[in-house]
Tab-separated table of C-alpha atoms in Angstrom:
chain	number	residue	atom	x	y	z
A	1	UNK	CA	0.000	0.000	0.000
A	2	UNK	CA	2.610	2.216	0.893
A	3	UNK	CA	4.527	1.567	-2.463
A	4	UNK	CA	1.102	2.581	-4.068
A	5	UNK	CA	0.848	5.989	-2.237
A	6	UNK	CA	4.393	6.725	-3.523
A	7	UNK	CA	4.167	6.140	-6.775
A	8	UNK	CA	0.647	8.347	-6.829
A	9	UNK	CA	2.423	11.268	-5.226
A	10	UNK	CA	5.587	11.496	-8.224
A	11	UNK	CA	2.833	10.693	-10.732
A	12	UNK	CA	1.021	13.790	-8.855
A	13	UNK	CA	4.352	15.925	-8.988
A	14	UNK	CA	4.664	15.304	-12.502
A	15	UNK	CA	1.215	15.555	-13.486
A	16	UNK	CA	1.998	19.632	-11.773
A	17	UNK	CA	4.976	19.968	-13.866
A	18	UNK	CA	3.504	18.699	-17.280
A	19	UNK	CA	0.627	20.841	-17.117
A	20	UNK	CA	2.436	24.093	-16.162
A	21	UNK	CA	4.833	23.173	-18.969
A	22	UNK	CA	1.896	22.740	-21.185
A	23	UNK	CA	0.682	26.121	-20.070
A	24	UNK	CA	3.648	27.621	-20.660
A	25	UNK	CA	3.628	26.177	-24.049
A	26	UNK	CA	6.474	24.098	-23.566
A	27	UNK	CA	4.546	20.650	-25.382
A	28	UNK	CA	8.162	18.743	-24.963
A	29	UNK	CA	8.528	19.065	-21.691
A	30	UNK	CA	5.201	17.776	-20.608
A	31	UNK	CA	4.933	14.991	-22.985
A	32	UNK	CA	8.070	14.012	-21.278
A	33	UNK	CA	6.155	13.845	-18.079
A	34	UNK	CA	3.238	12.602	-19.184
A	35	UNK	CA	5.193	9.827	-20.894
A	36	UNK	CA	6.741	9.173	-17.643
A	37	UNK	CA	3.629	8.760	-15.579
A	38	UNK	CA	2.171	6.156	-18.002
A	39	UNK	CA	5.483	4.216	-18.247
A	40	UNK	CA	4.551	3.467	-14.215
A	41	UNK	CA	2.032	0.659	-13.890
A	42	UNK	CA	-0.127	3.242	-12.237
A	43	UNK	CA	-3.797	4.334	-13.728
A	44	UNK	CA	-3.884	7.705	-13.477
A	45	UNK	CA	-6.371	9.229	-15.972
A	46	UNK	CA	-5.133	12.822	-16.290
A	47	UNK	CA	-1.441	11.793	-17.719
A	48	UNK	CA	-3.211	9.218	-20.397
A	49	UNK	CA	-6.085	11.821	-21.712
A	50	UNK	CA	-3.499	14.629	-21.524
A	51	UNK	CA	-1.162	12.378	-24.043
A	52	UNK	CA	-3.804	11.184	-26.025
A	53	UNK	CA	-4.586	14.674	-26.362
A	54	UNK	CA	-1.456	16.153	-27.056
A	55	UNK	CA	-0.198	13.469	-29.985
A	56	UNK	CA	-3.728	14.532	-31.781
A	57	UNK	CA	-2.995	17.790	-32.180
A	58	UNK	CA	-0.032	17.408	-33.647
A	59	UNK	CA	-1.160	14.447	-36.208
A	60	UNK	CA	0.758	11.954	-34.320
A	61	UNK	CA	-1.552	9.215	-34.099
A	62	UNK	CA	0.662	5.855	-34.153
A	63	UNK	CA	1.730	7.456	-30.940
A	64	UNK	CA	-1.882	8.439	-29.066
A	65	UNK	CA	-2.748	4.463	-30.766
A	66	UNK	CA	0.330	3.120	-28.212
A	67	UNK	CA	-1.001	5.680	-25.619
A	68	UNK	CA	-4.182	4.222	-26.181
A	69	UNK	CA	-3.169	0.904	-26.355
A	70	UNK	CA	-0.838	1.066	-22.364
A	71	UNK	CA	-4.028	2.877	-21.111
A	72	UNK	CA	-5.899	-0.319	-22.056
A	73	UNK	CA	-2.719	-1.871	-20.861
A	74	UNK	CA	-2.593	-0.310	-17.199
A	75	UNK	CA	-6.423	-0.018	-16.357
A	76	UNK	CA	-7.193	-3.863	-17.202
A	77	UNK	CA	-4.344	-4.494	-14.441
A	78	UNK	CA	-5.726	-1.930	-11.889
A	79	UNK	CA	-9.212	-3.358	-12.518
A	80	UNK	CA	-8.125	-6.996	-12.306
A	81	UNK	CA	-6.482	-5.922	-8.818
A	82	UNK	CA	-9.207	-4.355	-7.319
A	83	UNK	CA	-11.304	-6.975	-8.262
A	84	UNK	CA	-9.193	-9.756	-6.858
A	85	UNK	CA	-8.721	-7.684	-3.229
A	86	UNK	CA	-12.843	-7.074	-2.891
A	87	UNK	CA	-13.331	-10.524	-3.738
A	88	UNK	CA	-10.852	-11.750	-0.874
């Protein structure tokens, strides 16, 4: 569990960073961060749909399709997991 909190508080921190960066204009940067966040086995929402978002605008779709494709990826796991500690 404690592993778990961790790994939600850097996703967090980078989420904070990759979304200034974005405001700031600064697309690089936070698809660096975002890319980050998904390569943890971690489903956090906000990096995925930022990425996703992100490679459309700039017509770079084989990479929101693998984007798309680790979301599936990561939130099949997390659901599998939850599943398996309710049902125990």
């Amino acid at each position: 569990m404690a592993q778990n909190y961790k790994v939600a508080l850097k996703i967090d921190e980078r989420n904070k960073i990759a979304k200034e960066a974005e405001e700031d204009g600064d697309l690089n940067k936070a698809v660096r961060f975002y890319e980050q966040n998904i390569g943890e086995d971690y489903a956090d929402k906000f990096a995925f749909e930022r990425l996703m978002i992100i490679y459309r605008q700039q017509k770079e779709y084989k990479s929101e399709l693998r984007v798309i494709k680790r979301g599936i990826e990561v939130f099949q796991q997390n659901f599998k997991e939850r599943v398996k500690h309710s049902l125990s």
